[in-house]
mmCIF file of C-alpha atoms in Angstrom:
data_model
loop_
_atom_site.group_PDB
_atom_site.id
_atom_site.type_symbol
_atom_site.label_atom_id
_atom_site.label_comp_id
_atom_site.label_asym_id
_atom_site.label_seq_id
_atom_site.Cartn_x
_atom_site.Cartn_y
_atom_site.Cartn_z
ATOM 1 C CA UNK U 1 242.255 56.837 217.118
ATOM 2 C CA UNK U 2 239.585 57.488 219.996
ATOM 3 C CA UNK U 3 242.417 57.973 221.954
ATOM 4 C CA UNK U 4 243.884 60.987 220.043
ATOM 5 C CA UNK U 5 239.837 61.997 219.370
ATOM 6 C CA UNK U 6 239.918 62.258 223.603
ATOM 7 C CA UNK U 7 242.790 64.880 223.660
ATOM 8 C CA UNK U 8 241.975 66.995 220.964
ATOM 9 C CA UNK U 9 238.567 67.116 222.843
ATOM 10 C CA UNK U 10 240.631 68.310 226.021
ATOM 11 C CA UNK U 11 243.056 70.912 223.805
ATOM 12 C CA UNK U 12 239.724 72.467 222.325
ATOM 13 C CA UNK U 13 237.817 72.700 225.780
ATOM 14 C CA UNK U 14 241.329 74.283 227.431
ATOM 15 C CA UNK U 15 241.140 76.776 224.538
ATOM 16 C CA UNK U 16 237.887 77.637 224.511
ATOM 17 C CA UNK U 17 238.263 78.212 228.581
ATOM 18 C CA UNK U 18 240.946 80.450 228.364
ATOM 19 C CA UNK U 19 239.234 82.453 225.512
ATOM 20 C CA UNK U 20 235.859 82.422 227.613
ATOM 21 C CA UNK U 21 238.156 84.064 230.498
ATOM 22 C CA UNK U 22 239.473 86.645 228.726
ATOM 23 C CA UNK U 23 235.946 87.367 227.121
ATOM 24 C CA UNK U 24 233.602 90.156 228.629
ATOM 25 C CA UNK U 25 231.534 89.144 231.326
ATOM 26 C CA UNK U 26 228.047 89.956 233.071
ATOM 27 C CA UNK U 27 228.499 92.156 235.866
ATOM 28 C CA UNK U 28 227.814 89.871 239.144
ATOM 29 C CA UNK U 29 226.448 91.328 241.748
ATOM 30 C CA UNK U 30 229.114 91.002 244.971
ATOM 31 C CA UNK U 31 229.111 88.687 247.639
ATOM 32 C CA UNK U 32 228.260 90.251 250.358
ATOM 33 C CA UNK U 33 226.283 93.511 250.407
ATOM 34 C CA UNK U 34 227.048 93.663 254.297
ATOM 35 C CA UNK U 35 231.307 94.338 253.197
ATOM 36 C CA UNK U 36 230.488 98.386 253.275
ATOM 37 C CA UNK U 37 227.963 101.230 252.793
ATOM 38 C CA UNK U 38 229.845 102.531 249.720
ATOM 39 C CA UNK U 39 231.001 100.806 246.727
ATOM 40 C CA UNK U 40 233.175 101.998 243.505
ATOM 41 C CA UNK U 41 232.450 100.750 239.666
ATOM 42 C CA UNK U 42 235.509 99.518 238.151
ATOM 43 C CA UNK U 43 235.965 97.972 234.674
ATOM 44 C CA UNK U 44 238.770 95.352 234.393
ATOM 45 C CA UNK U 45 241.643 95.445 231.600
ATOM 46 C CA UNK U 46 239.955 92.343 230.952
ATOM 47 C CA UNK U 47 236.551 94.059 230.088
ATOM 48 C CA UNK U 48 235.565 92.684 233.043
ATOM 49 C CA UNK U 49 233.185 95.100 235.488
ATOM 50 C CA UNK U 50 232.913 94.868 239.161
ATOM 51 C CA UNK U 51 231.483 96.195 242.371
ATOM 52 C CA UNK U 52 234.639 97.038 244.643
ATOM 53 C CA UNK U 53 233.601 97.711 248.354
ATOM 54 C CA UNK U 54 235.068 100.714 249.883
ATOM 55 C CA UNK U 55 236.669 99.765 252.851
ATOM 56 C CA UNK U 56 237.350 103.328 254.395
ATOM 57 C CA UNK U 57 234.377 105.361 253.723
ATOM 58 C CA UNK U 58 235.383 108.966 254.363
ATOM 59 C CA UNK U 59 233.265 110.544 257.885
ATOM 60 C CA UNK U 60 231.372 113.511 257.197
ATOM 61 C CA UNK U 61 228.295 114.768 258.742
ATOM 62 C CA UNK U 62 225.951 117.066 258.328
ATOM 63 C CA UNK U 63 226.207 119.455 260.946
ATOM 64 C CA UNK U 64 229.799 119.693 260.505
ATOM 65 C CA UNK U 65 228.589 121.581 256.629
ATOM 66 C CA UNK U 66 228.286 125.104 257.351
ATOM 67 C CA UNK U 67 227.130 128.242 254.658
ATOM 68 C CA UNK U 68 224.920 125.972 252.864
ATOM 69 C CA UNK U 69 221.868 125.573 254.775
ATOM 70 C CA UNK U 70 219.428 126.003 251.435
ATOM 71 C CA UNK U 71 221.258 123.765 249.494
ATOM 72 C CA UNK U 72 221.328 120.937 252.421
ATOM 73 C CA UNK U 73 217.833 120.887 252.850
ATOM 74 C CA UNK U 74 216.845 120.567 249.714
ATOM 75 C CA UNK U 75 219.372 117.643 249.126
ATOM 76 C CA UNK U 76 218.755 115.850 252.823
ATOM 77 C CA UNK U 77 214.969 116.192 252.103
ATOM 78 C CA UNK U 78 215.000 114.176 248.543
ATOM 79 C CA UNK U 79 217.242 111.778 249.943
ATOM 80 C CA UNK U 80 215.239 111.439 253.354
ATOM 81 C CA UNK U 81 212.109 110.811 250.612
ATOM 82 C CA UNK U 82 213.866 108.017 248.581
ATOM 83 C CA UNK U 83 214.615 105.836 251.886
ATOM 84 C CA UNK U 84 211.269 106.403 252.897
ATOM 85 C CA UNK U 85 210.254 104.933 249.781
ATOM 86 C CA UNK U 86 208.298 108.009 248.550
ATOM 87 C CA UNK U 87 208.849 110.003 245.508
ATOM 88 C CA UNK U 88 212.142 111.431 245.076
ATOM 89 C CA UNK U 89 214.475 112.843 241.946
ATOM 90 C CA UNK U 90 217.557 112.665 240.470
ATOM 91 C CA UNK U 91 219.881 115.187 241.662
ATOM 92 C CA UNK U 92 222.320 117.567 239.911
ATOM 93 C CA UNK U 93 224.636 119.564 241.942
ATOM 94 C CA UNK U 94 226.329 122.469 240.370
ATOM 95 C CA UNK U 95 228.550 125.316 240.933
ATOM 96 C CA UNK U 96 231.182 126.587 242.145
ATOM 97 C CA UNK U 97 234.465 124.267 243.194
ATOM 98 C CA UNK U 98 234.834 123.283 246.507
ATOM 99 C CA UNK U 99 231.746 124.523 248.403
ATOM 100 C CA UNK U 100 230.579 121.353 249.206
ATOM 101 C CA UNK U 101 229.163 119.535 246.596
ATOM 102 C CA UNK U 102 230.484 116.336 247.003
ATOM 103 C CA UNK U 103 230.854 116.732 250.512
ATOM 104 C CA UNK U 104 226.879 116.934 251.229
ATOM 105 C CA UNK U 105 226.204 113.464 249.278
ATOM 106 C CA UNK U 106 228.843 111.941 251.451
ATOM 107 C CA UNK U 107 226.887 113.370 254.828
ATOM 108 C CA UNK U 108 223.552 112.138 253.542
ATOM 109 C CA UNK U 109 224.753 108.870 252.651
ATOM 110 C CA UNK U 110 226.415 108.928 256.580
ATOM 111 C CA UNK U 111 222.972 110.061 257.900
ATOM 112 C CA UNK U 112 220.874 107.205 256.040
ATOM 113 C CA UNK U 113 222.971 104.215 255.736
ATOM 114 C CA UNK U 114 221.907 103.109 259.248
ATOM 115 C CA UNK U 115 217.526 103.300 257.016
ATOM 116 C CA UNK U 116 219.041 101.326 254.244
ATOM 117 C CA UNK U 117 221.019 103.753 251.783
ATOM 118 C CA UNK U 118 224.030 102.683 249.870
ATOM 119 C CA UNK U 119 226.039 104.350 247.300
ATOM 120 C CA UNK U 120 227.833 103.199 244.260
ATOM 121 C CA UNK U 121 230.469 105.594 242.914
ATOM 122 C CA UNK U 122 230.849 105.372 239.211
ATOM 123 C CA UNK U 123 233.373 107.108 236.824
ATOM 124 C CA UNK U 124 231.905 109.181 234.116
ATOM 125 C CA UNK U 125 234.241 106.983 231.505
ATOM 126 C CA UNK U 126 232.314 103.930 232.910
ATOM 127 C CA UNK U 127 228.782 105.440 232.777
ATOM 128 C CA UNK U 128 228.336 103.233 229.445
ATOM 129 C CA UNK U 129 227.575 100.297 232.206
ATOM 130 C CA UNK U 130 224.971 101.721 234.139
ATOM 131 C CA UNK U 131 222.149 99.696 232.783
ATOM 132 C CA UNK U 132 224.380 96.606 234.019
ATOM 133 C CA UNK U 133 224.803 98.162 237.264
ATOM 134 C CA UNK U 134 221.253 99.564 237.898
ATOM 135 C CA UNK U 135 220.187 95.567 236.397
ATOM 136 C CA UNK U 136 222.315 93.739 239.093
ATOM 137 C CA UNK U 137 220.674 96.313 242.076
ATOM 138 C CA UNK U 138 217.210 96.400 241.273
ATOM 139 C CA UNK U 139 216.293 93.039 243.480
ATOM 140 C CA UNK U 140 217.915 94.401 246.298
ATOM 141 C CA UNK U 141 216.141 95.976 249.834
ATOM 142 C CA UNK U 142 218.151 98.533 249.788
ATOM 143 C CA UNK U 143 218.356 101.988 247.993
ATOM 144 C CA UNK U 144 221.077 102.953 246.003
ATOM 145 C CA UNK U 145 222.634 106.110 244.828
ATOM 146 C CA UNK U 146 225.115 105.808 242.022
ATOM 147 C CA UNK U 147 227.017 109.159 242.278
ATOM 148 C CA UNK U 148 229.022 110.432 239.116
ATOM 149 C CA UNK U 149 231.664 112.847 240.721
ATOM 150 C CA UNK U 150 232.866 116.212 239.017
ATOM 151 C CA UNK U 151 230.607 115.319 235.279
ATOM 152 C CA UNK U 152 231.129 116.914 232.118
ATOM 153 C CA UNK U 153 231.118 115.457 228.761
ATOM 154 C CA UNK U 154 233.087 116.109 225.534
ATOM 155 C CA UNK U 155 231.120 116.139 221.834
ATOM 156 C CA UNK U 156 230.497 112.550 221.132
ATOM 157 C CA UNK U 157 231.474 110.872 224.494
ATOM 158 C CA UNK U 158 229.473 107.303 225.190
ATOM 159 C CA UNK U 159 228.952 107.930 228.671
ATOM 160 C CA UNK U 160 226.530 110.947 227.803
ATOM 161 C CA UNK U 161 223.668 108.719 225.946
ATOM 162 C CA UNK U 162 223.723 106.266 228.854
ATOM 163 C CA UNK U 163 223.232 108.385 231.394
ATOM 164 C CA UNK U 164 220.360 110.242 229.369
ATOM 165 C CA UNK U 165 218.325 106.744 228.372
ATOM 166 C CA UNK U 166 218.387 105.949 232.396
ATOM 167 C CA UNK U 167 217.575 109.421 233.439
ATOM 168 C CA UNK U 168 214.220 109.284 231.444
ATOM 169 C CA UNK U 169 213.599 108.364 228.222
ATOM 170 C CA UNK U 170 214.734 104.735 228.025
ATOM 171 C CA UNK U 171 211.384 101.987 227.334
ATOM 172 C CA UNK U 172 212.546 100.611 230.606
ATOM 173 C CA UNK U 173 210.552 101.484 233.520
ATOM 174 C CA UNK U 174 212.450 103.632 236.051
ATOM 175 C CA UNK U 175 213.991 101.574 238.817
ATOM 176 C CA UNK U 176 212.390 102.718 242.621
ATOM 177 C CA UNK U 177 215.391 101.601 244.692
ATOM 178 C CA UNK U 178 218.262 103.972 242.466
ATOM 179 C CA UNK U 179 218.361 107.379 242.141
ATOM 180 C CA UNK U 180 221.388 109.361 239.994
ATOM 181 C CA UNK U 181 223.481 111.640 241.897
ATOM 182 C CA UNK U 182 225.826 114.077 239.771
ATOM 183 C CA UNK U 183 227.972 116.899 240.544
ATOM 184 C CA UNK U 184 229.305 119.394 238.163
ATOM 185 C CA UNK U 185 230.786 122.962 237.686
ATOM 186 C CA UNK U 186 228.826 123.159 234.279
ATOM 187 C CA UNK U 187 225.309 123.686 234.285
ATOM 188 C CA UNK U 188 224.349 121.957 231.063
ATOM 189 C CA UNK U 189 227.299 119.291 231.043
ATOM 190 C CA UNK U 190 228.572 119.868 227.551
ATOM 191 C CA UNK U 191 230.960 122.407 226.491
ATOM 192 C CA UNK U 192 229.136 125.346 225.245
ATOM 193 C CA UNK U 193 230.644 127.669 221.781
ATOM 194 C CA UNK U 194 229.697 131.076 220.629
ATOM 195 C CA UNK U 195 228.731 129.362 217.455
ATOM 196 C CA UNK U 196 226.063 127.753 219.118
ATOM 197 C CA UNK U 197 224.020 130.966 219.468
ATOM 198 C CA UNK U 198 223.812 130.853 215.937
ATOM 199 C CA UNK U 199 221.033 128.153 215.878
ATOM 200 C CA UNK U 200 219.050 130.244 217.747
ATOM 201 C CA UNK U 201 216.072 131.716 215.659
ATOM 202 C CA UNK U 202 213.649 134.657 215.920
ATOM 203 C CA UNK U 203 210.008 135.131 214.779
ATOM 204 C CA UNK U 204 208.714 138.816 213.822
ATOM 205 C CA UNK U 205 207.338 139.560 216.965
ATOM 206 C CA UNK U 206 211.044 138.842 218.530
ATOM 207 C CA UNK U 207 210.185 135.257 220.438
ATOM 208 C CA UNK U 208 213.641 133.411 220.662
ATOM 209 C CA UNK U 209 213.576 129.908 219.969
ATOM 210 C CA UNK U 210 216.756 127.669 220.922
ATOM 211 C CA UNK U 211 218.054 125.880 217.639
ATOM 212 C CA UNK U 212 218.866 122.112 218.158
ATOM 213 C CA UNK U 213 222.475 122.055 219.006
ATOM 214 C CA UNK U 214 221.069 124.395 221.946
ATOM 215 C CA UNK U 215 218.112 121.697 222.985
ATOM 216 C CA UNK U 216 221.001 118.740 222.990
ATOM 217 C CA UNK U 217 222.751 120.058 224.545
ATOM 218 C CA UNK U 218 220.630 121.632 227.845
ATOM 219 C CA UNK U 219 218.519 118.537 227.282
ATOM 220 C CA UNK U 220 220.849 115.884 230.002
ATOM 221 C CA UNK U 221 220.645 118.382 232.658
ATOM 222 C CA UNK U 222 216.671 119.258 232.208
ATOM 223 C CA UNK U 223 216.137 114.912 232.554
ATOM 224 C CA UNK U 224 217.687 115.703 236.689
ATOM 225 C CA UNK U 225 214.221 116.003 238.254
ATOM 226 C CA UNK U 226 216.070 118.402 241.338
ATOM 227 C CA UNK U 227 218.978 121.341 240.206
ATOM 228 C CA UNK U 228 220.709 122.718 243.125
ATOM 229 C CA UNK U 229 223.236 125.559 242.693
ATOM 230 C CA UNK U 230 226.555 126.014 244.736
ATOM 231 C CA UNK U 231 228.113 129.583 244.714
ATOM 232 C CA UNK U 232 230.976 130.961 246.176
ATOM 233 C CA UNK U 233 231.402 131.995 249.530
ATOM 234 C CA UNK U 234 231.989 135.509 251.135
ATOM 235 C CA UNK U 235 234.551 136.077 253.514
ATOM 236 C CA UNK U 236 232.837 136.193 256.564
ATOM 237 C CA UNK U 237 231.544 132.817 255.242
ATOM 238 C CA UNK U 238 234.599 131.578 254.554
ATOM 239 C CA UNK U 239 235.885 132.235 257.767
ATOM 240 C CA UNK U 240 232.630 130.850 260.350
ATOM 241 C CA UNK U 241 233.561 127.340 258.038
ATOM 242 C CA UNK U 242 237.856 127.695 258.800
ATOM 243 C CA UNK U 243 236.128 128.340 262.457
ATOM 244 C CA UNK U 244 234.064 125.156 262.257
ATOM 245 C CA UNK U 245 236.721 123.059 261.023
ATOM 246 C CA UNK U 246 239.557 123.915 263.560
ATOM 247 C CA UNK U 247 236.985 123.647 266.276
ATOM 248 C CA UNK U 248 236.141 120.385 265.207
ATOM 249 C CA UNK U 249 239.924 119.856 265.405
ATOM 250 C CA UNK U 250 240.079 120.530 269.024
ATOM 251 C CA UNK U 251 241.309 124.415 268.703
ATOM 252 C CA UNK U 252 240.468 126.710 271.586
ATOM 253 C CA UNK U 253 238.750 129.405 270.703
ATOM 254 C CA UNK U 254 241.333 131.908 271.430
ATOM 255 C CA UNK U 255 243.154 130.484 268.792
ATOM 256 C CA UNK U 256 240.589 130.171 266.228
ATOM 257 C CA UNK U 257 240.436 133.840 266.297
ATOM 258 C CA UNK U 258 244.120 134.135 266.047
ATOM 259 C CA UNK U 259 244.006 132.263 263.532
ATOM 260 C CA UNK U 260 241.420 134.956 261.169
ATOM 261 C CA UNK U 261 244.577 136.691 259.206
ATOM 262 C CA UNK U 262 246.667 133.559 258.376
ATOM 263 C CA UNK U 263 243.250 131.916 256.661
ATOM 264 C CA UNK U 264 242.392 135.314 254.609
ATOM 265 C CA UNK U 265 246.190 135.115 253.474
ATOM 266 C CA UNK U 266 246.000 131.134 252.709
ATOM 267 C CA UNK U 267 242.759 132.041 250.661
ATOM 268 C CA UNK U 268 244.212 134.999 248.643
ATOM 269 C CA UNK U 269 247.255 132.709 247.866
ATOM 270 C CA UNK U 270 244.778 129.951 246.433
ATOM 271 C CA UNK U 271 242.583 132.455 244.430
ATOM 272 C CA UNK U 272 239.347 131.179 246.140
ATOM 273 C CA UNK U 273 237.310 130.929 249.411
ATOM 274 C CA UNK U 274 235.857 127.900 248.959
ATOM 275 C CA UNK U 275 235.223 125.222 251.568
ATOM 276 C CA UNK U 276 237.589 122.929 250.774
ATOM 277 C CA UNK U 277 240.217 125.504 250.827
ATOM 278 C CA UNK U 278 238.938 126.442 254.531
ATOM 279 C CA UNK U 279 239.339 122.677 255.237
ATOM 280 C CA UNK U 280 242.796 122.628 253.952
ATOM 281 C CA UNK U 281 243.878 125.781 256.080
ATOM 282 C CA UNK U 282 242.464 124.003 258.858
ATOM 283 C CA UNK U 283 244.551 121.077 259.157
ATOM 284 C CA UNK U 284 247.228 122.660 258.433
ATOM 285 C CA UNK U 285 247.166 124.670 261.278
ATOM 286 C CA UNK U 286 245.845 122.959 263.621
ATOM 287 C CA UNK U 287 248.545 120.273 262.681
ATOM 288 C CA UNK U 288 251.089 123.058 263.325
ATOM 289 C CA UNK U 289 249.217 124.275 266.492
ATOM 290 C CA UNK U 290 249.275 120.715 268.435
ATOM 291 C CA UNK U 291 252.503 120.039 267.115
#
């Protein structure tokens, strides 16, 4: 009898391990912090979340950013604050696609990494875990920014109420090694309908007060302590950054100017003179011009 007692014993603790296994589990922080500069968020089938070092962190500096000198500073000098360990914001970036957005938190985190920055990368779907994540960094020396890449949010979405409780408004104090990070081409995050004008309302004297559909939905991007607004660029623009890139390509000069018609032509055939465009012309030719 104690001998069958023993192996049901054994058949209930090999159940309840493989149930614990498949179960949800704390985020644990990784084992080495050293393994990269950058890390990505990722949430398991399983339910599982974990902190994925990126082994190839993408070079980009910020010299090598042209046509966006106003923007830069502001972004290089809240970041430069943070590391320092002095008062610093959020950060939404907005604007047009393409002109650099993405490109300029990159180059900071390049430029700072060697003072202590890291960045974690996390996808807007996953933004429901941020507590977890900000929870397993707070002990740490070093400062983090978790960056949330090209953000909008549909009606409803989860990830929107997480991200506003950590922003500000959440009885937790704020956490003085992370900042958010968060690019964007809309300027208030949520989609925005002609019906909302509607809730608007208007005293005697004409004062225009924004209903509440309007204040929900303008009130995520007003909890970013710094806005900074990307627009398109103008041709000449467009053209000194195709000049930067193939230089930094190793183009001669002669070339480069050459090379003026072909990038107006690969812009006009993309509908847009944005940066990333001017990057893609580059390589392209200067892959055809070494060839």
């Amino acid at each position: 009898m104690n001998e069958q007692f023993q192996k049901l014993i054994e058949r209930a603790e090999q159940l309840i391990g493989r149930i614990e296994s498949i179960l949800p589990q704390p985020l644990a922080a990784p084992a080495d912090w050293n393994a990269s500069i950058a890390w990505r968020y990722r949430r398991r089938s399983s339910g599982h979340g974990v902190l994925e070092p990126v082994k190839h962190v993408a070079a980009m500096s910020l010299d090598s950013l042209k046509e966006i000198d106003v923007q830069k500073e502001k972004i290089e000098r809240n970041t430069r604050q943070f590391v320092e360990g002095k008062p610093a914001n959020n950060v939404l970036l907005t604007g047009a696609r393409g002109t650099g957005k993405s490109s300029l938190i990159r180059a900071c985190l390049q430029a700072y990494a060697p003072q202590g920055l890291r960045l974690i990368e996390v996808d807007k779907a996953e933004l429901t875990d941020l507590p977890d994540i900000v929870e397993v960094v707070s002990q740490r020396p070093e400062k983090f920014i978790v960056f949330s890449d090209d953000l909008s949010f549909d009606e409803g979405e989860p990830g929107y109420k997480a991200l506003k409780s950590i922003l500000d408004g959440s009885i937790a104090a704020s956490t003085p090694n992370v900042l958010i990070y968060a690019t964007s081409n809309r300027r208030h995050l949520l989609p925005e309908y002609m019906k909302d004008n509607l809730s608007y309302t208007h005293t005697e004297d004409g004062e225009v007060h924004p209903g509440e559909v309007i204040e929900e939905k303008i009130s995520l991007s007003e909890r970013f302590g710094l806005w900074v607004s990307f627009y398109p660029f103008s041709q000449n623009e467009y053209l000194a950054i195709v000049a930067q890139w193939l230089s930094s390509f190793g183009v001669d000069k002669a070339a480069i100017e050459a090379a003026r018609p072909e990038a107006l032509v690969w812009a006009l055939e993309r509908g847009s003179r944005s940066g990333r465009v001017a990057y893609q012309f580059a390589r392209d030719y200067a892959g055809r011009a070494t060839a």
